[in-house]
Tab-separated table of C-alpha atoms in Angstrom:
chain	number	residue	atom	x	y	z
A	6	MET	CA	109.710	155.229	65.106
A	7	LYS	CA	105.968	155.471	65.174
A	8	ARG	CA	105.483	152.391	62.948
A	9	ILE	CA	108.047	150.438	65.216
A	10	SER	CA	106.117	151.358	68.834
A	11	HIS	CA	103.220	150.135	66.982
A	12	LEU	CA	104.438	146.703	66.395
A	13	VAL	CA	106.073	146.547	69.758
A	14	VAL	CA	103.283	147.545	72.294
A	15	PRO	CA	100.802	144.767	70.599
A	16	ALA	CA	103.306	142.662	70.919
A	17	LEU	CA	104.357	143.036	74.523
A	18	LEU	CA	100.510	143.047	75.114
A	19	PHE	CA	100.201	139.721	73.488
A	20	GLY	CA	103.305	138.552	75.790
A	21	ILE	CA	101.918	139.730	78.882
A	22	LEU	CA	98.269	138.034	77.569
A	23	ALA	CA	100.077	134.669	77.124
A	24	PHE	CA	101.811	134.639	80.319
A	25	GLY	CA	98.883	135.343	82.332
A	26	SER	CA	97.180	132.581	80.530
A	27	ALA	CA	99.842	130.352	80.925
A	28	ILE	CA	99.580	131.341	85.033
A	29	ILE	CA	96.317	130.440	85.099
A	30	ILE	CA	96.360	127.267	83.404
A	31	LEU	CA	99.373	126.324	85.833
A	32	SER	CA	97.018	127.322	88.649
A	33	VAL	CA	94.191	125.350	87.650
A	34	ASP	CA	96.388	122.265	87.188
A	35	SER	CA	97.556	122.746	90.469
A	36	LEU	CA	94.152	123.127	91.944
A	37	LYS	CA	93.797	119.847	90.564
A	38	GLN	CA	96.780	117.901	91.549
A	39	VAL	CA	95.595	119.319	95.525
A	40	ARG	CA	92.146	118.412	95.539
A	41	ARG	CA	91.000	116.534	98.171
A	42	ILE	CA	89.419	113.324	97.510
A	43	ASN	CA	87.108	111.302	100.089
A	44	VAL	CA	87.587	107.401	99.778
A	45	THR	CA	85.561	104.958	101.633
A	46	ALA	CA	87.639	101.726	102.927
A	47	VAL	CA	85.251	98.651	103.182
A	48	MET	CA	87.487	96.438	105.004
A	49	LYS	CA	86.788	92.721	105.916
A	50	THR	CA	86.700	93.761	109.838
A	51	ILE	CA	87.377	96.922	112.164
A	52	ASP	CA	88.363	94.383	115.197
A	53	ARG	CA	90.758	96.649	116.870
A	54	ASP	CA	92.416	93.540	118.382
A	55	MET	CA	93.458	92.292	115.195
A	56	GLU	CA	97.207	93.543	114.696
A	57	PHE	CA	97.476	92.964	111.044
A	58	TRP	CA	94.421	95.084	110.248
A	59	GLU	CA	95.638	97.787	112.733
A	60	VAL	CA	98.757	98.056	110.642
A	61	VAL	CA	96.940	97.872	107.640
A	62	ARG	CA	95.148	100.924	108.612
A	63	ALA	CA	98.173	102.525	110.219
A	64	GLY	CA	99.377	102.521	106.312
A	65	MET	CA	96.106	103.735	104.986
A	66	GLU	CA	96.030	106.415	107.123
A	67	ALA	CA	99.593	107.509	106.527
A	68	ALA	CA	98.817	107.383	102.744
A	69	ALA	CA	95.759	109.593	102.765
A	70	LYS	CA	97.649	112.184	105.097
A	71	GLU	CA	100.341	111.918	102.231
A	72	PHE	CA	98.115	112.169	99.348
A	73	ASP	CA	95.338	114.909	100.247
A	74	VAL	CA	92.641	111.852	101.041
A	75	ASP	CA	89.693	112.119	103.801
A	76	LEU	CA	89.681	108.577	104.398
A	77	LYS	CA	86.691	106.691	106.017
A	78	ILE	CA	87.257	102.959	107.165
A	79	VAL	CA	84.314	100.797	107.309
A	80	GLY	CA	83.623	97.286	107.668
A	81	PRO	CA	81.990	94.352	110.077
A	82	VAL	CA	82.906	93.424	113.656
A	83	ALA	CA	83.467	90.039	112.565
A	84	GLU	CA	85.574	88.658	109.740
A	85	SER	CA	83.012	86.140	109.047
A	86	ASP	CA	80.351	88.611	108.674
A	87	VAL	CA	79.793	88.336	105.121
A	88	SER	CA	76.136	89.879	104.716
A	89	GLY	CA	77.074	92.729	106.921
A	90	GLN	CA	80.286	93.576	104.669
A	91	ILE	CA	77.565	93.244	101.657
A	92	GLU	CA	74.971	95.776	103.896
A	93	ILE	CA	77.873	98.233	104.239
A	94	MET	CA	79.318	98.047	100.700
A	95	GLU	CA	76.092	98.913	99.609
A	96	GLN	CA	76.002	101.839	101.830
A	97	ALA	CA	79.636	102.832	100.404
A	98	VAL	CA	78.101	103.241	97.000
A	99	LYS	CA	75.161	105.076	98.152
A	100	SER	CA	76.972	107.419	99.546
A	101	LYS	CA	79.124	107.837	96.137
A	102	PRO	CA	82.712	108.403	97.555
A	103	ASP	CA	85.335	109.776	95.019
A	104	ALA	CA	86.788	105.962	95.367
A	105	ILE	CA	86.555	102.775	97.363
A	106	ILE	CA	88.835	100.607	98.698
A	107	LEU	CA	87.433	96.770	99.324
A	108	SER	CA	88.958	94.236	101.116
A	109	SER	CA	86.449	91.477	100.142
A	110	THR	CA	85.183	88.598	102.888
A	111	ASP	CA	83.781	86.624	99.712
A	112	VAL	CA	85.561	86.188	96.387
A	113	THR	CA	81.995	85.636	94.735
A	114	LEU	CA	78.927	87.583	97.128
A	115	LEU	CA	80.657	90.843	97.152
A	116	VAL	CA	80.524	91.081	93.235
A	117	PRO	CA	76.894	92.434	92.576
A	118	SER	CA	77.983	95.360	95.123
A	119	VAL	CA	81.509	95.937	93.234
A	120	GLU	CA	79.138	96.019	89.644
A	121	ARG	CA	76.833	98.398	91.267
A	122	GLY	CA	79.626	100.925	92.230
A	123	HIS	CA	81.314	100.473	88.710
A	124	ARG	CA	77.973	101.739	87.471
A	125	GLU	CA	78.024	104.781	89.513
A	126	GLY	CA	81.487	105.435	88.321
A	127	ILE	CA	83.058	104.979	91.430
A	128	PRO	CA	86.951	103.524	90.945
A	129	ILE	CA	87.324	100.143	93.153
A	130	VAL	CA	90.754	98.696	94.253
A	131	THR	CA	90.882	95.662	96.098
A	132	ILE	CA	93.134	95.160	99.142
A	133	ASP	CA	94.116	91.582	100.737
A	134	SER	CA	91.130	89.611	98.971
A	135	GLY	CA	89.862	90.431	95.886
A	136	VAL	CA	86.573	89.334	94.286
A	137	ASP	CA	85.849	87.551	91.156
A	138	SER	CA	85.630	90.139	88.927
A	139	LYS	CA	87.864	92.571	86.286
A	140	ILE	CA	86.520	95.888	87.482
A	141	PRO	CA	88.594	96.539	90.009
A	142	LEU	CA	91.366	98.737	88.809
A	143	SER	CA	93.888	97.425	91.169
A	144	PHE	CA	94.414	94.804	93.535
A	145	VAL	CA	96.566	95.507	96.406
A	146	ALA	CA	98.027	92.250	98.281
A	147	THR	CA	100.306	89.446	98.883
A	148	ASN	CA	100.913	86.863	96.010
A	149	ASN	CA	98.609	84.339	98.806
A	150	VAL	CA	99.491	80.919	96.573
A	151	GLU	CA	103.627	82.174	96.595
A	152	ALA	CA	103.034	82.621	100.328
A	153	GLY	CA	101.114	78.959	100.634
A	154	GLU	CA	104.152	77.211	98.980
A	155	LYS	CA	106.430	78.763	101.128
A	156	ALA	CA	104.526	77.826	104.247
A	157	GLY	CA	103.835	74.291	102.521
A	158	ARG	CA	107.480	73.523	101.664
A	159	THR	CA	108.377	74.183	105.307
A	160	MET	CA	106.315	72.191	106.793
A	161	ALA	CA	107.432	69.222	104.095
A	162	MET	CA	110.917	69.941	105.416
A	163	LEU	CA	109.805	69.500	109.163
A	164	LEU	CA	108.130	65.981	108.726
A	165	PRO	CA	109.162	62.507	107.243
A	166	PRO	CA	107.259	61.817	103.756
A	167	GLY	CA	103.605	60.395	104.848
A	168	ALA	CA	103.313	62.268	107.760
A	169	ALA	CA	99.642	63.697	108.427
A	170	VAL	CA	99.067	67.298	108.087
A	171	ALA	CA	95.858	69.392	109.014
A	172	ILE	CA	94.940	72.885	107.718
A	173	ILE	CA	93.287	75.497	109.873
A	174	SER	CA	92.129	78.081	107.418
A	175	HIS	CA	89.838	81.377	108.243
A	176	VAL	CA	87.127	82.059	106.542
A	177	LYS	CA	85.380	80.094	103.867
A	178	GLY	CA	85.273	81.868	100.268
A	179	ALA	CA	88.021	84.627	101.120
A	180	THR	CA	90.612	84.686	98.344
A	181	THR	CA	93.382	84.562	101.258
A	182	ALA	CA	92.100	81.193	102.122
A	183	ILE	CA	91.370	79.830	98.473
A	184	GLU	CA	95.064	80.999	97.519
A	185	ARG	CA	97.151	80.062	100.194
A	186	GLU	CA	95.522	76.345	100.479
A	187	GLU	CA	96.150	76.136	96.842
A	188	GLY	CA	99.604	77.006	97.488
A	189	ALA	CA	100.311	74.879	100.498
A	190	ARG	CA	98.873	71.631	98.673
A	191	LYS	CA	100.719	72.250	95.901
A	192	ALA	CA	104.040	72.400	98.006
A	193	LEU	CA	103.445	69.666	100.320
A	194	ALA	CA	102.750	67.112	97.377
A	195	GLU	CA	105.970	68.157	95.488
A	196	ASN	CA	108.047	68.371	98.612
A	197	GLY	CA	107.697	65.179	100.399
A	198	ASN	CA	104.379	63.868	99.712
A	199	VAL	CA	102.752	64.818	102.772
A	200	LYS	CA	99.451	63.694	103.640
A	201	VAL	CA	97.194	66.366	103.997
A	202	ILE	CA	93.972	65.118	106.354
A	203	GLY	CA	91.367	68.057	105.916
A	204	THR	CA	90.762	71.946	105.959
A	205	TRP	CA	88.942	73.203	109.107
A	206	PHE	CA	87.484	76.940	109.011
A	207	THR	CA	87.616	79.266	112.246
A	208	ASN	CA	85.311	81.694	110.778
A	209	ASN	CA	87.888	83.686	111.906
A	210	TYR	CA	87.301	83.369	115.742
A	211	VAL	CA	90.890	82.236	118.051
A	212	GLU	CA	88.432	80.255	120.059
A	213	ASN	CA	87.568	78.293	117.158
A	214	ALA	CA	91.068	77.464	116.266
A	215	TYR	CA	91.657	76.691	119.511
A	216	ILE	CA	89.161	74.079	119.602
A	217	ILE	CA	89.723	72.270	116.284
A	218	ALA	CA	93.565	72.111	117.341
A	219	ARG	CA	93.101	70.479	120.696
A	220	GLN	CA	90.196	67.984	118.661
A	221	LEU	CA	92.917	67.226	115.805
A	222	VAL	CA	95.992	66.591	118.348
A	223	GLU	CA	94.068	64.839	120.836
A	224	THR	CA	91.681	62.786	118.531
A	225	GLU	CA	93.413	62.224	115.394
A	226	THR	CA	96.218	60.706	117.006
A	227	GLY	CA	98.469	60.965	113.820
A	228	THR	CA	98.675	64.489	113.145
A	229	ALA	CA	102.279	65.784	113.029
A	230	GLY	CA	101.670	69.031	111.968
A	231	ILE	CA	99.248	71.869	111.912
A	232	LEU	CA	99.079	74.596	108.683
A	233	ALA	CA	97.365	77.888	110.248
A	234	LEU	CA	96.642	80.014	107.211
A	235	ASN	CA	95.874	83.488	108.896
A	236	GLU	CA	97.115	85.174	112.454
A	237	VAL	CA	93.749	84.063	114.436
A	238	SER	CA	94.473	80.526	113.300
A	239	THR	CA	98.168	80.383	113.886
A	240	VAL	CA	97.289	82.195	117.301
A	241	GLY	CA	94.594	79.993	118.674
A	242	ALA	CA	96.362	76.556	117.370
A	243	GLY	CA	99.510	77.744	119.061
A	244	ARG	CA	97.471	78.214	122.343
A	245	ALA	CA	96.350	74.894	122.031
A	246	LEU	CA	99.511	73.424	121.298
A	247	ARG	CA	101.214	75.205	124.455
A	248	ASP	CA	98.503	74.326	127.007
A	249	LEU	CA	98.852	70.704	125.550
A	250	SER	CA	102.962	71.120	126.445
A	251	LEU	CA	103.298	69.867	122.468
A	252	GLY	CA	105.107	72.490	121.133
A	253	GLY	CA	108.168	71.189	119.006
A	254	LYS	CA	106.465	67.680	118.832
A	255	VAL	CA	103.587	68.777	116.406
A	256	ARG	CA	104.818	71.113	114.280
A	257	LEU	CA	103.155	74.042	113.458
A	258	VAL	CA	103.524	76.740	110.583
A	259	GLY	CA	101.670	80.068	110.419
A	260	PHE	CA	100.709	83.091	108.878
A	261	ASP	CA	101.287	86.716	110.220
A	262	SER	CA	103.127	88.751	112.764
A	263	SER	CA	101.280	89.382	115.687
A	264	LEU	CA	103.448	89.936	119.162
A	265	PHE	CA	101.818	86.519	120.571
A	266	GLU	CA	102.874	84.722	116.828
A	267	ILE	CA	106.698	86.217	118.013
A	268	LYS	CA	106.415	84.922	121.377
A	269	LEU	CA	105.441	81.446	120.235
A	270	ILE	CA	108.465	81.282	118.033
A	271	GLU	CA	110.665	82.135	120.895
A	272	GLU	CA	109.105	79.272	123.056
A	273	GLY	CA	109.535	76.906	120.338
A	274	ILE	CA	106.120	76.301	119.558
A	275	LEU	CA	105.242	78.039	116.350
A	276	ASP	CA	108.525	76.708	113.702
A	277	ALA	CA	107.747	79.201	111.121
A	278	THR	CA	105.539	82.119	110.101
A	279	VAL	CA	104.917	83.609	106.912
A	280	ILE	CA	104.455	87.376	107.379
A	281	GLN	CA	102.940	89.991	105.134
A	282	GLN	CA	103.830	93.727	104.928
A	283	PRO	CA	100.473	95.073	106.123
A	284	PHE	CA	101.739	98.717	106.416
A	285	ASN	CA	102.840	98.561	102.554
A	286	MET	CA	99.626	97.012	101.564
A	287	GLY	CA	97.449	99.688	103.110
A	288	TYR	CA	99.882	102.560	101.853
A	289	ARG	CA	99.668	101.405	98.586
A	290	SER	CA	95.955	100.818	98.125
A	291	VAL	CA	95.187	104.454	99.099
A	292	ARG	CA	97.856	105.562	96.758
A	293	ALA	CA	96.100	103.398	93.879
A	294	ALA	CA	92.996	105.118	94.624
A	295	ARG	CA	94.274	108.725	94.701
A	296	ASP	CA	95.951	107.380	91.381
A	297	ALA	CA	92.625	106.452	89.966
A	298	VAL	CA	90.771	109.494	90.903
A	299	ASP	CA	93.452	111.718	89.267
A	300	GLY	CA	93.477	109.400	86.306
A	301	ARG	CA	96.733	107.614	86.552
A	302	LYS	CA	96.314	103.687	85.881
A	303	PRO	CA	97.578	101.798	89.020
A	304	GLU	CA	99.345	98.938	88.350
A	305	THR	CA	96.795	95.955	88.043
A	306	PHE	CA	98.437	93.886	90.757
A	307	ILE	CA	100.302	95.224	93.386
A	308	ASP	CA	102.622	92.365	95.066
A	309	THR	CA	103.838	93.490	98.660
A	310	GLY	CA	105.472	90.292	99.292
A	311	SER	CA	106.007	87.969	101.786
A	312	ILE	CA	109.087	86.644	103.836
A	313	LEU	CA	109.614	83.122	106.011
A	314	ILE	CA	109.839	83.861	109.531
A	315	THR	CA	111.937	81.445	111.909
A	316	ALA	CA	113.853	81.596	115.067
A	317	GLU	CA	116.788	81.864	113.010
A	318	ASN	CA	116.005	85.186	111.179
A	319	LEU	CA	113.443	86.440	113.892
A	320	TYR	CA	115.710	89.485	115.194
A	321	THR	CA	117.648	89.935	112.029
A	322	PRO	CA	117.638	94.071	111.067
A	323	GLU	CA	115.996	93.849	108.084
A	324	ASN	CA	113.042	92.206	109.313
A	325	GLN	CA	112.821	93.860	112.323
A	326	LYS	CA	110.592	96.938	110.697
A	327	ILE	CA	108.413	94.303	109.746
A	328	LEU	CA	108.154	92.124	112.586
A	329	PHE	CA	107.473	95.285	115.167
A	330	PRO	CA	105.107	97.647	113.565
A	331	PHE	CA	103.229	100.657	115.609
A	332	VAL	CA	101.265	98.850	117.421
A	333	ASP	CA	101.044	99.991	121.186
A	334	ARG	CA	99.447	97.041	122.813
A	335	ILE	CA	100.777	93.461	123.442
A	336	ARG	CA	98.079	90.459	123.405
A	337	ASP	CA	98.924	87.548	125.543
């Protein structure tokens, strides 16, 4: 009996110690999983009047709440302020957050800052507009070449062969501008041999888009269509065509889904718009940053998709959630 007790007691003690160790290990792992992290998002613009970026912000904030992230959103007021964004990015790197999310204003000029962040051991995720570097662990965006092709194909269907089309873009050097134009030009050439008379840049100001569009239709009398490659370009061009009573006469195909753009579709001024999914874009960028910090490799490219919206499918149930995001003001 004594020999049995000599064997049983040590066995019990060993079992208790092993069980206790397992609890400690599980507790440590649990603490690792719920550890709050600091993420700095360096955006193209923090202009609160830009509905697209407001919805991106809402997606980021929702993910930050869900994934225990302390999120700091910074950036220049004007999307054309490349030097300002570089300075803000440098400050973000110096503050050494757990991760950085970057929406780059320029495909090449932000690369040195990204490289500095990498040397500091900071995981970097890019969103919407990337950089010419393999350093970012994930790029969360619309496939912009494909989206540009959708816009170009639509314009080609609206116009006879040989018609003149002008492209109004946002910021020269931004990957969204480069890739959307690439896709649009390809589709225009393949689907009707439409003539592109040139590309004009707005520096992401509605007023510039308005002036450019007016000048195009008033002085370039052969301009039959305008391809506008982002929200600002579309809104400015749409206002110009409305003021000149040229809705339906000069064709307009744009990008994004601000409430004003929806109104332009209803009025017959905007023939179609390629919309993105900005809430999903913002949400998935924060999730990718969280995964990177936790040692889980995020997908290299996360395509958040694009949809062509026209008057025919404007109010279909499947498009309601995307077209009417949680933005509490209407712009006219």
